[in-house]
Coordinates of C-alpha atoms in Angstrom, one line a residue:
Chain A
M1 CA 0.0 0.0 0.0
A2 CA 1.2 3.5 -0.8
H3 CA 0.1 4.9 2.5
R4 CA -2.4 4.6 5.3
W5 CA -5.3 7.0 5.3
T6 CA -5.3 9.9 7.7
N7 CA -8.5 11.6 8.5
D8 CA -9.2 14.8 6.7
L9 CA -11.9 15.5 9.3
T10 CA -10.2 15.7 12.6
R11 CA -11.1 14.5 16.1
A12 CA -12.3 18.1 16.7
N13 CA -15.1 17.3 14.3
V14 CA -16.3 14.6 16.5
T15 CA -18.7 15.4 19.3
P16 CA -17.5 14.3 22.7
K17 CA -19.3 11.3 24.1
P18 CA -21.6 13.1 26.6
L19 CA -22.7 15.3 23.8
Y20 CA -23.3 12.8 21.0
L21 CA -25.8 10.9 22.9
N22 CA -28.2 13.8 22.8
R23 CA -26.3 16.7 21.5
R24 CA -29.2 19.0 20.7
Q25 CA -30.7 18.7 24.2
I26 CA -27.4 19.3 25.9
M27 CA -26.4 22.1 23.6
R28 CA -29.7 23.8 24.3
G29 CA -29.2 23.4 28.1
A30 CA -25.6 24.5 27.8
A31 CA -26.4 27.6 25.8
G32 CA -29.0 28.5 28.5
L33 CA -26.4 28.2 31.2
G34 CA -23.8 30.1 29.2
L35 CA -21.6 27.0 29.0
A36 CA -21.7 26.6 25.3
S37 CA -18.1 27.8 24.9
A38 CA -16.9 25.7 27.8
F39 CA -17.6 22.2 26.3
G40 CA -19.6 22.9 23.2
G41 CA -16.8 24.8 21.6
P42 CA -15.6 22.4 18.9
V43 CA -19.2 21.8 17.7
A44 CA -20.1 25.4 17.5
A45 CA -16.8 26.2 15.7
Q46 CA -17.7 23.6 13.1
A47 CA -21.1 25.1 12.4
G48 CA -21.6 25.1 8.6
A49 CA -18.5 22.9 8.1
L50 CA -18.6 19.1 8.2
E51 CA -20.0 18.2 11.5
P52 CA -20.5 14.5 12.2
N53 CA -24.0 13.3 12.6
T54 CA -25.2 12.5 16.1
F55 CA -25.2 8.9 17.3
E56 CA -29.0 9.1 17.3
E57 CA -29.2 10.1 13.7
I58 CA -26.7 7.5 12.6
T59 CA -28.7 4.8 14.4
T60 CA -32.3 5.6 13.7
Y61 CA -32.2 6.3 9.9
N62 CA -30.9 3.1 8.2
N63 CA -31.4 1.0 5.2
F64 CA -31.1 -2.7 6.3
Y65 CA -33.8 -4.5 4.3
E66 CA -33.4 -7.7 6.3
F67 CA -35.2 -5.7 9.1
G68 CA -37.8 -3.9 6.9
T69 CA -37.8 -1.3 4.2
G70 CA -38.7 1.7 6.4
K71 CA -35.9 3.9 7.6
E72 CA -36.8 3.3 11.2
D73 CA -37.4 -0.4 10.8
P74 CA -33.8 -1.5 11.4
A75 CA -33.6 0.5 14.7
R76 CA -36.9 -1.1 15.7
N77 CA -36.2 -4.7 14.6
A78 CA -32.5 -5.3 14.6
G79 CA -32.4 -6.0 18.3
A80 CA -33.2 -9.6 17.5
L81 CA -30.0 -10.1 15.5
E82 CA -27.7 -12.7 17.1
I83 CA -24.1 -11.6 17.0
E84 CA -22.5 -13.9 19.5
P85 CA -20.7 -16.0 18.5
W86 CA -19.8 -14.5 15.1
S87 CA -17.6 -16.1 12.6
I88 CA -16.6 -15.2 9.0
K89 CA -16.0 -17.8 6.4
V90 CA -13.0 -16.8 4.3
D91 CA -12.8 -18.8 1.1
G92 CA -11.8 -18.8 -2.6
L93 CA -8.4 -17.7 -3.8
V94 CA -6.7 -17.3 -0.4
D95 CA -3.7 -18.9 1.3
S96 CA -5.5 -19.7 4.5
P97 CA -9.2 -20.3 3.9
G98 CA -11.4 -21.2 6.9
E99 CA -14.0 -20.2 9.4
Y100 CA -12.5 -17.3 11.4
S101 CA -13.8 -15.9 14.6
L102 CA -13.8 -12.1 14.8
A103 CA -10.9 -12.2 17.2
E104 CA -8.8 -14.5 14.9
L105 CA -9.4 -12.1 12.0
L106 CA -8.7 -8.9 13.9
D107 CA -6.5 -9.4 16.9
G108 CA -3.2 -7.6 16.5
L109 CA -4.4 -5.4 13.7
T110 CA -4.6 -1.7 14.1
E111 CA -8.0 -0.3 15.0
E112 CA -8.5 3.2 13.7
E113 CA -11.0 5.9 13.8
R114 CA -12.2 7.0 10.3
I115 CA -14.5 10.0 9.9
Y116 CA -16.0 9.5 6.5
R117 CA -18.8 11.1 4.5
F118 CA -21.5 8.6 3.8
R119 CA -23.6 9.1 0.7
C120 CA -26.7 7.0 0.1
V121 CA -27.9 6.3 -3.5
E122 CA -31.2 7.8 -2.4
A123 CA -29.5 11.2 -2.3
W124 CA -29.1 11.7 1.5
S125 CA -25.9 11.8 3.4
M126 CA -24.2 11.8 6.8
V127 CA -20.8 12.2 8.3
I128 CA -20.0 9.1 10.4
P129 CA -17.1 8.5 12.8
W130 CA -16.4 4.8 12.3
R131 CA -14.0 2.7 14.1
G132 CA -12.5 -0.3 12.3
Y133 CA -9.7 -2.0 10.4
E134 CA -8.4 -1.6 6.9
L135 CA -9.8 -4.4 4.8
A136 CA -6.3 -4.6 3.2
D137 CA -4.8 -5.7 6.6
I138 CA -7.4 -8.4 7.0
L139 CA -6.9 -9.6 3.4
T140 CA -3.1 -9.6 3.9
R141 CA -3.6 -11.7 7.0
V142 CA -5.5 -14.5 5.1
G143 CA -3.2 -14.2 2.1
V144 CA -4.6 -13.2 -1.3
K145 CA -3.6 -15.4 -4.2
P146 CA -2.4 -13.5 -7.3
E147 CA -5.2 -14.8 -9.4
A148 CA -7.8 -13.1 -7.2
R149 CA -9.3 -10.1 -9.0
Y150 CA -12.4 -9.5 -6.9
V151 CA -13.7 -9.8 -3.3
A152 CA -17.2 -11.0 -2.7
F153 CA -19.1 -10.4 0.6
E154 CA -22.2 -11.9 2.1
T155 CA -24.5 -10.7 4.8
V156 CA -25.8 -13.1 7.5
V157 CA -29.3 -14.5 7.1
Q158 CA -31.2 -15.2 10.3
E159 CA -34.7 -15.8 8.9
E160 CA -36.4 -16.1 12.4
N161 CA -34.8 -12.8 13.5
M162 CA -35.3 -10.8 10.2
P163 CA -38.8 -9.8 9.2
G164 CA -37.6 -8.4 5.9
V165 CA -36.1 -11.8 5.0
R166 CA -39.4 -13.5 5.8
R167 CA -41.3 -11.1 3.5
R168 CA -38.7 -11.6 0.7
V169 CA -38.5 -7.8 0.0
I170 CA -35.4 -8.5 -2.1
P171 CA -33.4 -11.7 -2.6
F172 CA -31.3 -12.8 0.4
P173 CA -28.6 -13.2 1.4
Y174 CA -27.5 -9.7 0.5
V175 CA -24.2 -9.8 -1.4
E176 CA -21.7 -7.3 -2.6
G177 CA -18.4 -7.1 -4.3
L178 CA -15.3 -5.0 -4.9
R179 CA -12.5 -5.1 -7.4
I180 CA -9.3 -6.2 -5.6
D181 CA -7.7 -2.7 -6.0
E182 CA -10.7 -1.1 -4.4
A183 CA -10.7 -3.7 -1.6
M184 CA -7.0 -3.1 -0.9
H185 CA -7.4 0.7 -1.0
P186 CA -6.4 2.3 2.4
L187 CA -9.8 4.1 2.5
T188 CA -11.7 0.8 2.5
L189 CA -12.7 -0.1 6.1
M190 CA -14.1 -3.1 7.9
A191 CA -15.9 -1.1 10.6
T192 CA -16.7 -2.5 14.1
G193 CA -17.9 0.6 15.8
I194 CA -19.4 4.1 15.7
Y195 CA -18.1 6.8 18.0
D196 CA -16.9 4.9 21.0
E197 CA -19.7 2.3 20.8
P198 CA -19.5 -1.2 19.3
M199 CA -21.3 -1.4 16.0
P200 CA -25.0 -1.0 16.6
K201 CA -27.0 -3.9 15.2
Q202 CA -29.1 -1.7 12.9
N203 CA -25.8 -0.4 11.4
G204 CA -24.5 -3.9 10.6
A205 CA -23.1 -5.4 13.8
P206 CA -20.6 -6.8 14.5
I207 CA -18.6 -6.0 11.4
R208 CA -19.4 -4.3 8.1
L209 CA -17.8 -2.8 5.1
V210 CA -17.4 0.9 4.6
V211 CA -16.4 2.2 1.2
P212 CA -16.8 5.9 1.5
W213 CA -16.5 6.9 -2.2
K214 CA -19.3 4.5 -3.2
Y215 CA -23.0 4.7 -2.6
G216 CA -24.0 3.3 0.8
F217 CA -25.5 0.1 -0.4
K218 CA -22.0 -1.1 -1.4
S219 CA -21.0 -1.0 2.3
I220 CA -22.5 -4.4 3.1
K221 CA -23.5 -5.0 6.7
S222 CA -23.2 -7.9 9.2
I223 CA -20.7 -9.9 7.1
V224 CA -20.4 -13.6 7.4
R225 CA -18.4 -14.5 4.3
I226 CA -15.6 -13.0 2.3
S227 CA -14.6 -14.8 -0.9
L228 CA -11.6 -14.0 -3.1
V229 CA -12.7 -14.7 -6.7
E230 CA -11.5 -14.4 -10.2
D231 CA -14.7 -13.0 -11.9
E232 CA -16.9 -10.1 -11.0
P233 CA -19.2 -11.3 -8.2
P234 CA -22.9 -10.6 -8.0
A235 CA -23.9 -7.4 -6.1
S236 CA -27.5 -7.5 -4.8
W237 CA -28.9 -4.2 -6.1
N238 CA -27.1 -4.7 -9.4
V239 CA -28.8 -8.1 -9.8
I240 CA -32.2 -6.7 -8.7
N241 CA -32.1 -3.7 -11.1
P242 CA -29.0 -3.5 -13.3
R243 CA -30.4 -0.4 -15.2
E244 CA -30.5 1.6 -11.9
Y245 CA -27.6 0.2 -9.9
G246 CA -24.2 -0.6 -11.4
F247 CA -21.5 -2.9 -9.9
Y248 CA -19.2 0.0 -9.3
S249 CA -21.8 2.5 -7.9
N250 CA -19.2 5.2 -7.3
V251 CA -20.7 8.5 -6.0
N252 CA -20.9 10.6 -9.1
P253 CA -22.9 13.8 -9.3
T254 CA -22.8 13.7 -13.1
V255 CA -24.5 10.3 -13.6
D256 CA -28.1 10.4 -12.4
H257 CA -30.1 7.5 -11.0
P258 CA -32.8 6.9 -13.6
R259 CA -35.4 8.0 -11.1
W260 CA -33.7 10.9 -9.5
S261 CA -30.8 13.3 -9.7
Q262 CA -27.5 12.6 -8.0
A263 CA -26.2 16.2 -8.4
T264 CA -27.2 17.2 -4.9
E265 CA -27.8 15.6 -1.6
R266 CA -29.6 16.2 1.7
R267 CA -27.5 16.1 4.8
I268 CA -29.4 14.3 7.6
G269 CA -29.8 16.4 10.7
G270 CA -30.6 19.7 9.1
G271 CA -34.3 19.4 9.9
L272 CA -37.3 20.3 7.7
F273 CA -35.8 23.4 6.1
A274 CA -32.3 22.1 5.4
S275 CA -30.9 23.2 2.0
R276 CA -29.6 20.6 -0.4
Q277 CA -25.9 20.6 -1.0
E278 CA -23.8 19.7 -4.0
T279 CA -22.6 16.1 -4.2
L280 CA -18.9 15.7 -4.6
M281 CA -17.2 13.5 -7.2
F282 CA -16.3 10.2 -5.5
N283 CA -18.0 11.7 -2.4
G284 CA -15.1 14.0 -1.9
Y285 CA -12.4 11.3 -2.1
E286 CA -11.5 12.1 -5.8
S287 CA -7.9 12.7 -5.2
E288 CA -7.6 9.4 -3.4
V289 CA -9.5 7.1 -5.7
A290 CA -9.9 8.7 -9.2
S291 CA -6.7 6.9 -10.3
L292 CA -8.5 3.5 -9.8
Y293 CA -10.9 4.4 -12.7
E294 CA -8.6 6.3 -15.0
D295 CA -9.4 4.4 -18.2
M296 CA -13.1 3.8 -17.5
D297 CA -16.1 5.6 -18.9
L298 CA -17.9 6.2 -15.6
S299 CA -21.3 6.7 -17.3
E300 CA -21.0 3.2 -18.7
Y301 CA -19.5 1.6 -15.6
F302 CA -21.7 3.5 -13.2
Chain B
M1 CA -76.8 -0.2 8.1
D2 CA -79.7 2.2 8.4
S3 CA -78.7 3.2 11.9
V4 CA -75.1 3.8 10.6
N5 CA -76.4 5.9 7.8
S6 CA -78.6 8.0 10.1
L7 CA -75.6 8.4 12.4
I8 CA -73.5 9.5 9.4
R9 CA -76.2 12.0 8.4
K10 CA -75.7 13.8 11.7
V11 CA -72.0 14.5 11.0
P12 CA -71.6 17.7 9.1
A13 CA -69.5 17.6 5.9
W14 CA -67.4 20.5 7.0
S15 CA -66.0 18.4 9.9
L16 CA -64.0 16.5 7.2
Y17 CA -62.3 19.7 6.0
L18 CA -61.5 20.5 9.6
A19 CA -60.0 17.1 10.2
S20 CA -57.9 17.2 7.0
A21 CA -56.5 20.7 7.8
G22 CA -55.8 19.5 11.4
W23 CA -54.1 16.3 10.3
A24 CA -51.9 18.2 7.7
A25 CA -50.9 20.7 10.4
W26 CA -50.2 17.9 12.9
L27 CA -47.9 16.1 10.4
F28 CA -46.1 19.4 9.8
Y29 CA -45.7 19.9 13.5
L30 CA -44.3 16.4 13.8
A31 CA -41.9 17.1 11.0
I32 CA -40.6 20.2 12.7
T33 CA -40.2 18.7 16.1
G34 CA -38.5 15.4 15.1
G35 CA -41.6 13.3 15.3
L36 CA -41.1 12.0 11.8
G37 CA -37.5 11.0 12.4
V38 CA -34.2 12.5 11.7
E39 CA -34.9 13.1 8.0
P40 CA -38.3 14.9 8.0
I41 CA -38.4 16.3 4.4
N42 CA -38.8 13.0 2.7
A43 CA -40.9 11.7 5.5
L44 CA -43.4 14.6 5.3
E45 CA -43.5 14.3 1.5
R46 CA -44.5 10.6 1.9
E47 CA -47.0 11.2 4.6
Y48 CA -48.9 13.8 2.6
G49 CA -48.8 11.7 -0.5
E50 CA -50.1 8.6 1.4
V51 CA -53.0 10.5 2.9
A52 CA -53.8 11.9 -0.5
I53 CA -53.9 8.5 -2.2
K54 CA -56.0 7.1 0.7
L55 CA -58.5 9.9 0.3
L56 CA -58.6 9.3 -3.5
I57 CA -59.4 5.7 -2.7
L58 CA -62.1 6.7 -0.3
G59 CA -63.6 9.0 -2.9
L60 CA -63.7 6.2 -5.4
A61 CA -65.3 3.9 -2.9
V62 CA -68.3 6.1 -2.1
T63 CA -70.4 4.8 -5.0
P64 CA -69.6 1.1 -4.6
L65 CA -70.1 1.3 -0.9
R66 CA -73.6 2.6 -1.4
R67 CA -74.4 0.2 -4.1
F68 CA -73.0 -3.0 -2.6
A69 CA -73.0 -2.3 1.2
G70 CA -75.8 0.2 1.5
L71 CA -73.4 2.6 3.2
N72 CA -74.2 6.2 2.2
L73 CA -71.2 8.5 2.3
M74 CA -72.6 10.7 -0.6
K75 CA -72.8 13.9 1.4
F76 CA -69.0 13.6 2.1
R77 CA -67.9 12.9 -1.4
R78 CA -67.1 16.5 -2.3
A79 CA -65.3 17.0 1.0
I80 CA -63.3 13.8 0.5
G81 CA -62.3 14.8 -3.1
L82 CA -61.3 18.3 -2.1
S83 CA -59.4 17.0 0.9
A84 CA -57.5 14.6 -1.3
F85 CA -56.7 17.5 -3.6
F86 CA -55.6 19.6 -0.6
F87 CA -53.1 16.8 0.4
V88 CA -51.9 16.5 -3.2
V89 CA -51.1 20.2 -3.1
A90 CA -49.3 19.8 0.2
H91 CA -47.4 16.8 -1.1
F92 CA -46.4 18.8 -4.2
L93 CA -45.3 21.8 -2.1
V94 CA -43.1 19.8 0.1
F95 CA -41.6 18.2 -3.0
A96 CA -41.0 21.5 -4.7
V97 CA -40.1 23.8 -1.9
L98 CA -38.5 21.7 0.8
D99 CA -37.2 18.7 -1.2
V100 CA -36.1 19.8 -4.7
Q101 CA -35.8 23.5 -3.7
S102 CA -35.7 25.2 -7.1
I103 CA -38.2 25.8 -9.9
D104 CA -35.5 24.8 -12.4
R105 CA -34.9 21.5 -10.7
V106 CA -38.7 20.9 -10.2
W107 CA -39.1 21.2 -14.0
Q108 CA -36.1 19.0 -14.6
E109 CA -37.6 16.3 -12.3
I110 CA -41.0 16.5 -14.1
V111 CA -39.6 16.1 -17.6
K112 CA -36.8 13.6 -16.7
R113 CA -38.3 11.3 -14.1
P114 CA -41.3 9.3 -15.4
Y115 CA -42.6 8.7 -11.9
V116 CA -42.7 12.4 -11.2
T117 CA -44.2 13.0 -14.7
V118 CA -47.0 10.6 -13.8
G119 CA -47.6 12.1 -10.4
M120 CA -47.7 15.6 -11.9
A121 CA -50.2 14.4 -14.6
S122 CA -52.4 13.1 -11.8
F123 CA -52.1 16.4 -10.0
L124 CA -53.0 18.4 -13.1
A125 CA -56.0 16.1 -13.8
L126 CA -57.3 16.9 -10.3
I127 CA -57.1 20.7 -10.7
P128 CA -60.3 21.2 -12.9
L129 CA -62.1 18.8 -10.5
A130 CA -61.2 20.9 -7.5
I131 CA -62.1 24.1 -9.2
T132 CA -65.6 22.8 -10.2
S133 CA -66.3 21.1 -6.9
N134 CA -69.0 23.6 -5.9
N135 CA -72.8 24.0 -6.4
L136 CA -72.4 26.9 -8.7
S137 CA -70.2 25.0 -11.2
V138 CA -72.6 22.0 -11.1
R139 CA -75.5 24.4 -12.0
R140 CA -73.5 26.3 -14.7
M141 CA -72.1 23.2 -16.4
G142 CA -75.2 21.1 -16.1
G143 CA -75.2 17.7 -14.5
V144 CA -74.2 15.7 -17.6
A145 CA -71.2 17.8 -18.5
W146 CA -70.1 18.1 -14.8
R147 CA -70.3 14.3 -14.4
R148 CA -68.4 13.8 -17.6
L149 CA -65.6 16.1 -16.4
H150 CA -65.4 14.4 -13.1
K151 CA -64.6 11.1 -14.7
L152 CA -61.1 12.6 -14.7
T153 CA -61.0 11.1 -11.2
Y154 CA -60.4 7.7 -12.7
P155 CA -57.2 8.5 -14.7
A156 CA -56.0 10.7 -11.8
A157 CA -56.3 7.8 -9.4
F158 CA -54.8 5.4 -11.9
L159 CA -51.8 7.7 -12.3
A160 CA -51.5 8.2 -8.6
A161 CA -51.3 4.4 -8.1
L162 CA -48.6 4.2 -10.8
H163 CA -46.7 7.0 -9.2
Y164 CA -46.7 5.2 -5.8
L165 CA -45.7 1.9 -7.3
W166 CA -42.9 3.5 -9.2
I167 CA -41.0 4.9 -6.2
A168 CA -40.8 1.5 -4.5
K169 CA -37.4 -0.1 -4.1
G170 CA -37.7 -3.9 -3.9
F171 CA -40.9 -5.6 -2.9
E172 CA -42.8 -3.1 -0.8
I173 CA -46.3 -4.1 0.2
E174 CA -48.0 -0.7 0.7
P175 CA -47.8 0.7 -2.8
I176 CA -48.9 -2.7 -4.2
A177 CA -51.9 -2.8 -1.8
H178 CA -52.9 0.7 -2.7
A179 CA -52.6 0.0 -6.4
V180 CA -54.7 -3.2 -6.1
V181 CA -57.5 -1.4 -4.3
I182 CA -57.5 1.4 -6.9
F183 CA -57.4 -0.9 -9.9
A184 CA -60.3 -2.9 -8.3
L185 CA -62.4 0.2 -7.7
L186 CA -61.7 1.3 -11.3
A187 CA -62.6 -2.1 -12.6
L188 CA -66.0 -1.7 -11.0
R189 CA -66.6 1.2 -13.3
V190 CA -66.0 -0.7 -16.5
R191 CA -69.3 -1.6 -18.0
L192 CA -68.9 -5.0 -19.7
P193 CA -70.8 -5.2 -23.0
R194 CA -74.2 -6.9 -22.5
R195 CA -74.2 -10.4 -23.8
Q196 CA -76.2 -10.6 -27.0
V197 CA -79.4 -12.5 -26.5
A198 CA -79.9 -15.0 -29.2
A199 CA -82.8 -14.1 -31.3

């Protein structure tokens, strides 16, 4: 790897723990007591700039169709997800295939905080302080064979715990894939937490992918299988509707979704009168990842 | 059923306008205060749209309910229709002002996105109906012409069902259920050709 990623959004962007649990309420109280500058300083200083979403926002507005199609369904229903014990099957073109526990896969690797923009294909966005491990480190641990050109991922299916699976809202298990250079990119994260909390179930506990320059649905949740493969693996939304969702699904304000524009987005947390803001090419990570797609027509490989 | 009907007769039609306005205001209040979740714009847009389509369904159901169930909601039909239109306007305003936020982009959406085009067409079809939903218009136009004009309800409801189906991602039960009910109510209006009696 050329380098490890350093946050462009700093720790000062992240709300301290007592605040993120219910920032608005505390801020309101703090302002009333004249304490805003005492411990609300970093937040106020970032007004208008990129301020991470609150823990409440990040955990009550989710797409996780296994638990229902409504945005609040995952927060309501994901409590039933069983995450202990958790193991991940690693197979395909790897040196050490097998069934790994989370500890076996992660122990000794560097856990990092990554504050990323998160852009949903539905044209809303958040800023999320993830914690996790570079996927590259995990792949290096299991040993990628040179013939491997893609990585395939699969989400757990627990039919009895997942109302969306029982109603067959889309085909399950949910699957996703990355090209190997995308998977090895230092931005690509296997996240295990948000703020200082372990990954909430509605956000894809205990471990999920985060690919910040792609639409959110690429960042597959609650992963139970990682396969190194030679051919482009199936990706759920691409299989469901290839006209609307490409395999790559890089954030791109110049390529619209057939049913809506991708030029602008709505930052969650602005309330009823929030203005739309411009969507950035590769979700603002252009200088990091544009080189991966140099020779590709991005309107064809959307 | 007669007792239900006589009970219904005691409810003034204006109470429905009041209920609609109150409900719209309540949803707006919820959206401002966080009651519709952390992303209230899309939520409010959907809420208004869903009330509108339910009222359209109710409006279409008035005649069949009277014919097949003996339930007489005739005196509310105008209030139901106008309330539906009122929620469609609210739905459109949230879309245009709070969601898309510019006239230019609203136009772009209407011409480029078929589901918006269809929704807009449904809205346009309802406008002459709303304008003529008063006694003066019925008198001026005459019953036959008025009734003919108000058959626009059928394409408007059909387009609304299509609009709702079209925004779904994956298999969502609500738009399908609404569409099935609308198509069934429209099918009741189709007069099948009488079978020829053999001479």
